[in-house]
Coordinates of C-alpha atoms in Angstrom, one line a residue:
Chain K
M21 CA 55.6 5.7 -12.7
D22 CA 56.4 4.0 -9.5
K23 CA 54.4 3.0 -6.6
A24 CA 56.0 5.7 -4.4
T25 CA 55.3 8.6 -7.0
V26 CA 51.8 7.5 -6.8
K27 CA 51.9 7.5 -3.0
K28 CA 53.2 10.9 -3.1
V29 CA 50.7 12.3 -5.6
A30 CA 47.9 10.5 -3.7
T31 CA 48.8 12.1 -0.3
L32 CA 49.2 15.7 -2.2
A33 CA 45.6 15.0 -3.8
R34 CA 44.3 14.0 -0.1
L35 CA 43.3 10.5 -1.3
A36 CA 43.8 7.5 1.2
I37 CA 45.4 4.7 -1.5
T38 CA 45.8 1.0 -0.8
E39 CA 49.1 -1.2 -1.7
A40 CA 46.9 -2.9 -4.2
E41 CA 45.7 0.4 -5.8
Q42 CA 49.2 1.7 -6.0
E43 CA 50.2 -0.9 -8.2
K44 CA 46.9 -0.6 -10.4
F45 CA 47.1 3.1 -10.8
A46 CA 51.1 3.1 -11.3
T47 CA 50.5 1.1 -14.4
Q48 CA 47.8 3.1 -15.6
L49 CA 48.8 7.0 -15.1
G50 CA 52.0 5.6 -16.3
G51 CA 50.5 4.5 -19.5
I52 CA 48.8 7.8 -19.7
L53 CA 52.0 9.8 -19.2
K54 CA 53.7 7.8 -21.9
W55 CA 51.1 8.4 -24.1
V56 CA 51.1 12.4 -24.0
E57 CA 54.8 12.6 -24.1
M58 CA 54.0 12.8 -27.9
M59 CA 53.4 16.5 -27.1
G60 CA 57.0 16.6 -27.0
E61 CA 56.9 16.4 -30.9
V62 CA 55.5 19.8 -31.2
N63 CA 57.2 22.8 -31.5
T64 CA 56.1 25.2 -28.9
D65 CA 58.9 28.0 -29.0
N66 CA 57.3 31.3 -29.0
V67 CA 54.1 30.0 -28.6
E68 CA 52.0 31.7 -25.8
P69 CA 49.9 29.2 -23.5
L70 CA 46.1 29.4 -24.0
A71 CA 44.2 29.4 -21.1
N72 CA 40.8 31.0 -21.9
V73 CA 39.3 30.7 -25.2
V74 CA 36.5 33.3 -24.9
N75 CA 37.8 36.8 -25.9
I76 CA 35.7 38.9 -23.7
D77 CA 36.6 41.6 -21.4
L78 CA 35.8 41.0 -17.6
K79 CA 32.9 43.1 -16.4
L80 CA 33.3 45.4 -13.6
R81 CA 30.5 45.9 -10.9
P82 CA 29.9 48.0 -7.9
D83 CA 31.4 46.2 -4.6
I84 CA 28.3 46.1 -2.7
V85 CA 26.9 43.1 -0.7
N86 CA 24.2 41.4 -2.7
D87 CA 23.7 38.1 -0.9
G88 CA 24.0 37.1 2.5
D89 CA 21.8 36.2 5.6
I90 CA 21.4 32.5 4.8
R91 CA 23.8 30.8 7.2
D92 CA 21.4 28.1 7.9
A93 CA 21.2 27.6 3.9
V94 CA 25.0 27.3 3.9
L95 CA 25.1 24.6 6.8
A96 CA 22.1 22.8 5.4
N97 CA 24.2 20.1 3.7
A98 CA 27.0 19.9 6.2
P99 CA 27.7 16.4 7.6
E100 CA 28.1 17.8 11.0
A101 CA 27.1 21.6 12.1
L102 CA 26.5 22.9 15.8
E103 CA 25.4 26.5 16.7
G104 CA 26.3 28.0 13.3
F105 CA 29.4 26.3 13.0
F106 CA 30.9 23.5 10.7
V107 CA 32.2 20.9 12.9
V108 CA 35.3 19.1 12.4
P109 CA 37.9 16.7 14.6
K110 CA 40.3 18.7 16.8
V111 CA 42.9 19.8 15.3
V112 CA 44.6 21.9 18.1
E113 CA 45.9 19.7 21.1
Chain B
M10 CA -5.2 10.0 -29.3
T11 CA -1.8 10.7 -30.5
N12 CA 0.7 8.8 -28.8
L13 CA 2.3 12.1 -26.9
T14 CA 5.4 10.6 -26.1
H15 CA 6.4 10.6 -29.9
L16 CA 5.7 14.2 -30.6
N17 CA 8.7 16.2 -31.0
I18 CA 8.9 19.3 -28.8
A19 CA 7.8 21.7 -31.9
Q20 CA 4.5 19.6 -32.4
A21 CA 3.7 19.4 -28.8
L22 CA 4.1 23.1 -28.3
E23 CA 1.7 23.4 -31.2
G24 CA -0.9 20.7 -29.6
L25 CA -0.7 22.5 -26.5
K26 CA -1.6 25.9 -28.1
K27 CA -4.4 24.4 -30.0
K28 CA -5.4 22.9 -26.7
E29 CA -5.6 19.4 -28.1
F30 CA -3.9 18.3 -24.7
T31 CA -2.4 19.8 -21.6
S32 CA 0.6 20.0 -20.3
V33 CA -0.6 17.8 -17.6
E34 CA -1.6 15.2 -19.8
L35 CA 1.5 15.3 -21.9
T36 CA 3.8 15.0 -18.6
Q37 CA 1.7 12.0 -17.3
A38 CA 2.3 10.3 -20.6
H39 CA 5.9 11.0 -20.0
V40 CA 5.7 10.1 -16.2
K41 CA 4.4 6.5 -17.6
A42 CA 7.1 6.1 -20.0
T43 CA 9.8 7.0 -17.1
E44 CA 8.3 3.8 -15.4
E45 CA 8.1 1.7 -18.3
F46 CA 12.1 2.5 -19.3
R47 CA 13.2 2.6 -15.8
H48 CA 15.6 -0.6 -16.6
L49 CA 17.4 1.6 -18.6
N50 CA 18.5 3.1 -15.1
A51 CA 18.5 6.6 -16.7
Y52 CA 17.7 8.5 -13.5
V53 CA 19.8 9.1 -10.6
T54 CA 16.4 10.7 -9.0
E55 CA 12.9 10.8 -10.7
T56 CA 10.8 13.5 -9.8
S57 CA 7.4 12.6 -11.2
E58 CA 5.3 14.3 -8.5
L59 CA 7.1 17.8 -8.8
A60 CA 6.8 17.3 -12.9
L61 CA 3.4 16.8 -12.5
K62 CA 3.0 19.8 -10.2
Q63 CA 4.8 22.1 -12.6
A64 CA 2.6 20.8 -15.4
A65 CA -0.4 22.1 -13.3
E66 CA 1.2 25.4 -12.8
S67 CA 2.2 25.7 -16.3
D68 CA -1.4 24.8 -17.6
A69 CA -2.8 27.6 -15.3
R70 CA -0.5 30.1 -16.7
R71 CA -1.3 29.3 -20.2
A72 CA -5.3 29.6 -19.4
K73 CA -4.1 33.4 -18.2
G74 CA -2.2 33.7 -21.5
Q75 CA 1.2 33.2 -19.9
V76 CA 3.1 31.3 -22.7
G77 CA 6.7 31.0 -22.0
L78 CA 8.9 29.5 -24.9
L79 CA 9.0 25.7 -23.7
E80 CA 5.7 26.3 -21.7
G81 CA 4.5 22.5 -20.5
I82 CA 7.3 20.8 -22.2
P83 CA 8.5 17.6 -20.0
L84 CA 12.4 17.6 -19.9
A85 CA 15.1 15.7 -18.4
I86 CA 17.9 17.7 -16.3
K87 CA 21.5 16.2 -16.2
D88 CA 22.3 15.7 -12.4
L89 CA 25.3 17.7 -12.6
Y90 CA 22.9 20.7 -12.8
C91 CA 22.0 22.2 -8.9
T92 CA 18.3 22.4 -8.7
K93 CA 16.9 23.9 -5.7
G94 CA 15.5 21.6 -3.6
V95 CA 16.2 18.5 -5.5
R96 CA 19.2 16.2 -4.8
T97 CA 22.2 16.7 -7.1
T98 CA 24.8 13.9 -7.0
A99 CA 27.0 14.4 -10.0
S100 CA 26.4 10.5 -10.1
S101 CA 29.1 10.3 -7.3
R102 CA 28.9 8.7 -3.9
I103 CA 30.3 11.8 -2.4
L104 CA 27.5 14.0 -3.2
D105 CA 24.9 11.3 -2.4
N106 CA 22.9 13.4 -0.1
F107 CA 23.7 16.7 -1.4
V108 CA 20.3 19.1 -2.0
P109 CA 21.2 22.1 -3.6
P110 CA 19.7 25.7 -2.0
Y111 CA 20.1 27.4 -5.5
E112 CA 19.2 26.7 -8.8
S113 CA 21.7 26.4 -11.7
T114 CA 21.3 29.5 -14.2
V115 CA 20.4 27.5 -17.2
S116 CA 17.9 25.1 -15.5
G117 CA 16.4 28.2 -14.0
N118 CA 16.2 29.4 -17.7
L119 CA 14.3 26.4 -18.5
F120 CA 12.2 27.0 -15.7
R121 CA 11.4 30.6 -16.3
D122 CA 10.2 29.7 -19.9
G123 CA 7.7 26.9 -18.5
A124 CA 9.8 23.6 -18.8
V125 CA 8.5 21.0 -16.9
M126 CA 11.2 18.5 -15.0
L127 CA 10.8 14.6 -15.3
G128 CA 13.9 14.0 -13.1
K129 CA 18.0 14.2 -13.0
T130 CA 19.7 12.0 -14.9
S131 CA 22.4 9.8 -14.9
L132 CA 25.9 10.5 -15.8
D133 CA 29.7 9.2 -15.8
E134 CA 30.6 10.4 -12.2
F135 CA 31.6 14.1 -12.4
A136 CA 31.5 13.8 -16.0
M137 CA 34.3 12.1 -16.9
G138 CA 33.7 9.2 -19.2
S139 CA 32.5 8.3 -22.2
S140 CA 30.4 5.5 -21.6
N141 CA 28.1 6.3 -18.5
T142 CA 30.0 3.0 -16.7
T143 CA 31.5 5.3 -14.0
S144 CA 28.5 6.5 -12.1
A145 CA 28.1 5.4 -8.7
Y146 CA 24.7 4.6 -9.2
G147 CA 25.2 2.0 -12.2
N148 CA 25.3 1.8 -15.6
V149 CA 23.0 3.2 -17.7
I150 CA 21.2 0.9 -20.8
S151 CA 21.0 2.4 -24.4
P152 CA 17.4 1.5 -25.6
W153 CA 19.0 0.2 -28.8
K154 CA 20.2 -3.3 -29.3
R155 CA 22.4 -4.5 -32.2
N156 CA 20.4 -6.5 -35.1
N157 CA 22.6 -9.6 -34.4
G158 CA 20.5 -11.2 -31.7
D159 CA 23.2 -10.9 -29.0
N160 CA 21.1 -9.0 -26.9
A161 CA 24.0 -7.2 -25.5
D162 CA 23.4 -4.1 -23.2
L163 CA 24.8 -1.1 -25.0
V164 CA 26.2 1.8 -23.7
P165 CA 24.3 5.3 -24.1
G166 CA 27.0 7.2 -24.5
G167 CA 28.9 9.6 -22.3
S168 CA 29.2 11.4 -20.1
S169 CA 25.3 12.7 -20.6
G170 CA 24.3 9.1 -21.3
G171 CA 21.3 9.3 -18.8
S172 CA 20.1 12.3 -21.1
S173 CA 20.6 10.9 -24.5
A174 CA 19.1 7.5 -23.7
I175 CA 16.0 9.0 -21.9
V176 CA 15.3 11.2 -24.7
A177 CA 16.1 8.4 -27.3
A178 CA 13.7 6.3 -25.5
R179 CA 10.6 8.7 -26.0
A180 CA 10.5 9.1 -22.3
A181 CA 11.7 13.0 -22.1
M182 CA 11.4 15.3 -25.0
G183 CA 14.6 16.9 -24.4
A184 CA 17.2 17.0 -21.6
T185 CA 20.2 19.0 -20.7
G186 CA 23.6 18.1 -21.2
T187 CA 27.2 19.5 -20.5
D188 CA 30.0 18.4 -22.9
T189 CA 33.5 19.2 -21.6
G190 CA 35.6 16.8 -24.6
G191 CA 32.1 15.4 -26.4
S192 CA 29.8 14.6 -23.8
I193 CA 26.8 15.8 -25.7
R194 CA 28.2 14.8 -29.2
Q195 CA 28.8 11.2 -28.7
P196 CA 26.2 10.2 -26.3
A197 CA 23.7 11.9 -29.1
S198 CA 25.5 10.1 -31.9
F199 CA 25.3 6.7 -29.9
T200 CA 21.6 6.8 -29.2
G201 CA 20.6 8.5 -32.6
I202 CA 19.3 11.7 -31.3
A203 CA 20.4 15.6 -31.9
G204 CA 22.5 17.5 -29.3
I205 CA 24.8 20.7 -29.7
K206 CA 27.2 22.0 -27.6
P207 CA 27.3 26.0 -28.4
T208 CA 30.1 28.3 -28.0
Y209 CA 32.3 28.1 -24.9
G210 CA 30.5 31.4 -23.1
R211 CA 27.1 30.8 -24.5
C212 CA 25.5 29.5 -21.3
S213 CA 26.2 30.4 -17.9
R214 CA 28.2 27.6 -16.3
W215 CA 26.8 28.9 -12.7
G216 CA 25.3 26.3 -10.6
I217 CA 26.6 23.4 -12.6
I218 CA 29.0 21.4 -11.0
A219 CA 32.7 22.1 -12.5
F220 CA 34.7 19.6 -13.7
A221 CA 37.3 21.6 -16.3
S222 CA 35.8 24.8 -16.1
S223 CA 37.9 26.2 -19.5
L224 CA 36.1 23.7 -21.5
D225 CA 32.6 22.7 -19.7
Q226 CA 29.7 24.4 -21.7
A227 CA 26.0 23.4 -21.3
G228 CA 23.9 22.1 -24.1
P229 CA 20.4 20.7 -25.2
F230 CA 19.8 17.0 -26.2
A231 CA 16.7 16.4 -28.6
R232 CA 15.0 14.4 -31.3
T233 CA 15.3 17.1 -33.8
V234 CA 17.6 19.8 -34.6
E235 CA 14.6 22.3 -34.5
D236 CA 13.8 21.2 -30.7
C237 CA 17.8 21.6 -30.1
A238 CA 17.3 25.4 -31.5
L239 CA 14.3 26.1 -29.1
M240 CA 15.9 24.6 -26.0
L241 CA 19.3 26.3 -26.6
R242 CA 17.4 29.7 -27.2
S243 CA 15.9 29.6 -23.7
M244 CA 19.3 28.0 -21.9
A245 CA 21.6 30.8 -23.4
G246 CA 22.2 34.4 -22.4
Y247 CA 24.2 36.5 -20.2
D248 CA 24.5 35.7 -16.5
P249 CA 26.5 38.2 -14.4
K250 CA 27.3 34.9 -12.1
D251 CA 29.7 33.3 -14.6
S252 CA 32.3 35.6 -15.6
T253 CA 33.1 33.4 -18.9
C254 CA 29.4 34.0 -19.9
A255 CA 29.2 36.1 -23.0
D256 CA 27.0 39.2 -23.0
R257 CA 25.8 39.0 -26.4
P258 CA 22.3 38.6 -27.7
V259 CA 21.0 35.4 -28.4
P260 CA 19.2 34.9 -31.6
D261 CA 16.1 33.1 -32.3
Y262 CA 17.9 30.3 -33.1
T263 CA 14.7 28.4 -35.1
A264 CA 14.9 31.3 -37.7
A265 CA 18.4 30.0 -38.8
L266 CA 16.6 26.9 -39.9
T267 CA 16.2 28.0 -43.5
G268 CA 16.9 24.6 -45.3
N269 CA 19.1 26.3 -47.6
V270 CA 22.7 25.6 -47.8
K271 CA 23.5 27.1 -51.2
G272 CA 27.0 28.7 -51.5
L273 CA 27.7 27.2 -48.0
R274 CA 31.2 26.2 -47.8
V275 CA 31.8 23.1 -45.8
G276 CA 35.3 22.1 -44.5
I277 CA 36.5 18.7 -44.7
P278 CA 39.4 18.1 -42.6
K279 CA 42.2 15.7 -44.0
E280 CA 43.5 14.9 -40.5
Y281 CA 40.3 13.4 -39.6
N282 CA 40.4 10.6 -42.1
V283 CA 42.7 8.9 -39.1
E284 CA 44.2 5.5 -39.3
G285 CA 41.8 2.4 -38.9
L286 CA 38.7 4.7 -39.5
S287 CA 35.7 2.2 -39.8
P288 CA 34.7 1.7 -43.6
E289 CA 31.2 2.4 -42.5
I290 CA 31.8 5.8 -40.8
A291 CA 33.9 6.9 -43.8
K292 CA 31.1 6.0 -46.2
L293 CA 28.4 7.9 -43.7
W294 CA 31.2 10.9 -44.2
D295 CA 31.0 10.6 -47.7
Q296 CA 27.1 10.6 -47.9
G297 CA 27.0 13.9 -45.5
K298 CA 29.2 15.9 -48.2
D299 CA 26.9 14.5 -51.0
W300 CA 23.9 15.4 -49.4
L301 CA 25.5 19.2 -49.0
K302 CA 27.0 19.2 -52.1
S303 CA 23.6 18.3 -53.6
G304 CA 22.1 21.3 -52.0
G305 CA 24.2 23.9 -53.4
A306 CA 27.2 23.8 -51.1
E307 CA 30.8 23.7 -51.7
I308 CA 33.1 21.1 -50.2
V309 CA 36.4 22.8 -49.3
D310 CA 39.3 20.6 -48.1
I311 CA 40.8 21.9 -45.1
S312 CA 44.2 20.8 -42.8
L313 CA 43.7 21.1 -39.1
P314 CA 47.4 19.9 -38.4
H315 CA 47.8 19.7 -34.5
S316 CA 44.6 17.6 -34.4
K317 CA 46.5 14.7 -33.2
Y318 CA 47.7 16.2 -30.4
A319 CA 44.1 17.4 -29.1
L320 CA 43.9 13.9 -27.1
P321 CA 46.9 14.1 -25.0
V322 CA 46.4 17.9 -24.6
Y323 CA 42.7 17.5 -23.2
Y324 CA 44.1 14.6 -21.0
I325 CA 46.5 17.1 -19.2
I326 CA 44.3 20.1 -19.2
A327 CA 40.8 18.6 -18.3
P328 CA 42.4 16.7 -15.3
A329 CA 44.4 19.8 -14.1
E330 CA 41.3 21.5 -13.9
C331 CA 39.4 18.7 -12.2
S332 CA 42.2 18.0 -9.7
S333 CA 41.7 21.9 -8.7
N334 CA 37.6 21.9 -8.7
L335 CA 37.4 18.6 -6.9
A336 CA 39.5 19.7 -4.4
R337 CA 36.7 21.3 -2.6
Y338 CA 35.1 17.7 -1.7
D339 CA 36.2 17.4 1.7
G340 CA 33.6 16.0 3.9
I341 CA 33.3 19.4 5.7
R342 CA 30.9 21.4 4.2
Y343 CA 28.5 19.1 2.2
G344 CA 28.4 15.8 1.0
V345 CA 29.2 12.4 2.4
R346 CA 32.0 12.4 5.3
A347 CA 33.9 9.5 6.2
E348 CA 35.3 9.8 9.7
G349 CA 39.0 9.9 10.5
E350 CA 41.4 10.5 13.6
S351 CA 42.7 13.5 12.5
L352 CA 41.2 16.4 10.1
N353 CA 43.8 15.1 7.4
D354 CA 42.4 11.6 7.9
V355 CA 38.9 12.9 7.4
Y356 CA 39.8 14.1 4.1
M357 CA 41.6 11.5 2.8
N358 CA 39.3 8.9 3.8
T359 CA 36.4 11.1 2.6
R360 CA 37.7 11.3 -0.7
A361 CA 39.1 7.7 -1.1
Q362 CA 35.7 6.6 -0.3
G363 CA 33.5 8.9 -2.1
F364 CA 35.1 9.2 -5.7
G365 CA 35.2 6.3 -7.9
D366 CA 38.2 5.1 -10.2
E367 CA 38.2 7.2 -13.0
V368 CA 37.8 10.4 -10.9
K369 CA 40.9 9.1 -8.8
R370 CA 43.1 8.9 -11.8
R371 CA 41.9 12.2 -13.1
I372 CA 42.6 13.8 -9.8
M373 CA 45.9 12.3 -9.7
I374 CA 47.0 12.9 -13.0
G375 CA 45.9 16.6 -12.7
T376 CA 47.7 17.0 -9.4
Y377 CA 51.1 15.3 -11.1
V378 CA 51.2 17.4 -13.9
L379 CA 50.6 20.6 -11.9
S380 CA 53.4 19.8 -9.4
A381 CA 56.5 21.5 -8.9
G382 CA 59.0 20.2 -11.5
Y383 CA 56.5 19.0 -14.2
Y384 CA 54.2 22.1 -14.4
D385 CA 56.0 23.5 -17.6
A386 CA 56.5 20.2 -19.1
Y387 CA 53.0 19.1 -19.0
Y388 CA 50.7 21.8 -18.4
T389 CA 52.3 25.0 -20.0
K390 CA 53.0 22.6 -22.8
A391 CA 49.9 21.4 -23.4
Q392 CA 48.4 25.0 -22.9
K393 CA 50.6 26.1 -25.8
I394 CA 49.5 23.3 -28.2
R395 CA 46.1 24.0 -27.0
R396 CA 46.5 27.6 -28.7
L397 CA 48.0 25.9 -32.2
I398 CA 44.9 23.8 -32.1
A399 CA 42.8 26.9 -31.9
E400 CA 44.6 29.0 -34.5
D401 CA 44.4 26.0 -36.7
F402 CA 40.4 26.3 -36.6
A403 CA 40.8 30.0 -37.3
R404 CA 42.9 29.6 -40.4
A405 CA 40.8 26.9 -41.8
F406 CA 37.8 29.1 -41.2
E407 CA 39.1 31.7 -43.5
K408 CA 38.2 28.7 -46.0
C409 CA 34.8 27.4 -45.1
D410 CA 31.9 28.3 -43.0
V411 CA 31.6 25.0 -41.0
I412 CA 33.3 21.8 -40.8
L413 CA 31.8 18.5 -41.2
S414 CA 33.1 15.2 -39.7
P415 CA 31.7 11.9 -37.9
T416 CA 31.0 12.4 -34.4
A417 CA 32.4 9.3 -33.0
P418 CA 34.8 6.5 -34.3
S419 CA 32.3 4.0 -33.9
A420 CA 28.7 3.4 -33.0
A421 CA 27.9 2.5 -29.4
F422 CA 29.5 -0.5 -27.8
A423 CA 28.5 -2.9 -25.3
I424 CA 28.8 -2.3 -21.6
G425 CA 32.1 -3.6 -20.2
E426 CA 34.2 -3.1 -23.7
N427 CA 36.8 -0.9 -23.9
Q428 CA 37.1 -1.2 -19.9
D429 CA 40.5 -2.5 -19.7
D430 CA 42.4 0.5 -20.9
P431 CA 41.6 4.1 -19.9
I432 CA 43.2 5.2 -23.2
K433 CA 41.1 3.1 -25.4
M434 CA 38.1 4.9 -23.7
Y435 CA 39.6 8.3 -24.2
L436 CA 39.9 7.5 -27.7
N437 CA 35.9 7.6 -28.3
D438 CA 36.3 11.7 -28.4
V439 CA 39.0 11.9 -30.9
F440 CA 36.9 14.0 -33.3
T441 CA 34.8 16.2 -30.5
I442 CA 37.6 16.9 -28.3
P443 CA 39.6 19.7 -30.9
A444 CA 36.6 21.7 -31.2
S445 CA 36.3 21.7 -27.4
L446 CA 39.8 22.9 -26.7
A447 CA 39.0 25.7 -29.0
G448 CA 35.6 26.8 -27.6
L449 CA 33.8 26.0 -30.7
P450 CA 30.4 25.2 -31.3
G451 CA 29.6 21.9 -32.6
M452 CA 26.5 19.4 -33.1
S453 CA 25.8 15.8 -33.7
V454 CA 22.8 15.1 -36.1
P455 CA 21.4 11.6 -36.5
A456 CA 22.4 10.6 -40.3
G457 CA 22.1 6.9 -40.9
L458 CA 22.5 3.2 -39.3
D459 CA 25.5 0.9 -39.2
S460 CA 25.7 -2.8 -40.5
Q461 CA 24.3 -3.9 -36.9
G462 CA 21.3 -1.6 -37.0
L463 CA 23.2 1.0 -34.6
P464 CA 23.0 4.8 -35.2
L465 CA 25.4 6.8 -36.4
G466 CA 25.9 10.8 -36.0
L467 CA 27.7 13.5 -38.2
Q468 CA 29.3 16.4 -36.3
I469 CA 29.1 20.1 -37.5
I470 CA 31.6 22.4 -35.9
G471 CA 31.1 26.4 -36.4
K472 CA 32.7 29.5 -36.2
A473 CA 32.7 31.2 -32.4
W474 CA 29.4 32.4 -31.5
D475 CA 27.9 31.1 -34.9
E476 CA 25.5 28.6 -33.6
E477 CA 23.2 29.4 -36.3
T478 CA 25.1 28.3 -39.4
V479 CA 25.8 24.8 -37.1
L480 CA 22.0 24.3 -37.1
R481 CA 21.2 25.3 -40.3
T482 CA 23.6 22.9 -41.8
G483 CA 22.4 20.2 -39.2
H484 CA 19.0 20.8 -40.2
F485 CA 19.7 20.5 -43.8
V486 CA 21.9 17.2 -42.9
E487 CA 18.9 16.1 -41.0
T488 CA 16.5 16.5 -43.5
A489 CA 18.4 14.6 -46.1
A490 CA 19.1 11.9 -43.9
N491 CA 15.4 11.5 -42.7
F492 CA 16.4 9.5 -40.1
T493 CA 13.5 7.3 -38.6
A494 CA 14.8 4.4 -37.3
M495 CA 13.5 4.0 -33.7
P496 CA 15.4 2.0 -30.8
Q497 CA 14.4 -1.7 -30.8
M498 CA 12.9 -1.8 -27.3
L499 CA 10.4 0.9 -28.6
M500 CA 9.7 -1.4 -31.5
K501 CA 9.0 -4.3 -29.2
K502 CA 6.8 -2.0 -27.2
A503 CA 4.8 -0.9 -30.2
A504 CA 4.3 -4.7 -31.5

């Protein structure tokens, strides 16, 4: 993995990254990706991917509101809130 | 008067029932021990005042004849469980100031049953690590020391290292943990206590900060298997708020501790005899087989042929899920925000400053393996091998009832060791990850000491939903091992 790829991935993941970090992560991530290559030894033709190990049927419930009126609780942890809204930097010029 | 902090939970419940002491007295003793062991750095947040208030309430309930399953028992809660009104950080700077307005289902279950909370224990940041050295609030130190006089500070294991350290130090009677790839079992092994990760779906994940959702599972730490059984009964159960939480009755797990393993078929996976397995650990494993055999169990050789691929599969799937789960930390709705000129800069700076290196590594690996062009080669491939691993276990369980293995490939190491290379650290979980990928219950029981005087655990893996056989086997091994060693820091205190 090269520095440019690290930078691209970091941008996709919304992580600001310094030159020095690009270097360090390129080596470490490259090492991990090389290590996982051993998965290639396994024949997985006709094997279904397993996403969920728990064999239970999802339950249905009535589509009714069972929560709400907690605006202040929702906003309580916001770094910046004003008049019942989250505040973010200006996004439209 | 008895030393209240050296009682186990079952004994304390008996003492409370007989009015030998109150929950306030029991809690005060643990608050004092918390102060004495503050240098272990096991807590991110101590909640002594709250604990004493809860204890007084518990005593009042008991006086009225209202006695819950864990009435008046002081416990520690891993700082990954959201606790209403009590700061919850996941040991990350990005959640440094987060105070949940709600209670996680599992911690709520414990409080419903009368438990008292001593504090929120430290962990590897977002539960990513095996040594508790990635916490933003500093390393947690194990109360154990090597007997060679080097006095090195040892890791308590991870990710639930604060929980394991504080229970081993007799400063909490039990603690909650979470286990994604071994984060309950490995710390239990490192600190000479018991811990169980139940079947995926046994405990609700609601309100537990997510790392890898298809693997995360809650479970207890305690100093005995019986105490783990008591705690698990309270923690487990159906929760409509987690769609992966099973609607199954929760058995009385303590009733399973019969002491009888006659006719039990114990599988020994040949693939776990890995190259370079320490002779001491191999010897302990053999000892475990002998104990079970002497109790009338039958030892069966089994094969789990895809075991060697479990670690790479895990290190694709867990980071993939983590990169998705941790996308929510953007500095807008909660947590710590770093400023920036544009909204995008706010995101980038918040996450760069808020997350530590191990979390960043996993987010980037996850982002990479899920990105266009790599998804099938890495993520889908890993999910396919995950099925083969689960099928290995299903086949093995046609021949046996439980599986016995070492919990970890080594005893606790010193802080700073294994830090240079992420993969070396990942190898800690070589015996615990396969069962995690298959969603199976697994427990670690303290079984002996190595030549340096450090605890070693044996792991028991069971069939899905069969925690009872796991606990029964664990209880038998615990009794046979008669593990009475105590951390040196406690011996010094007593002397």
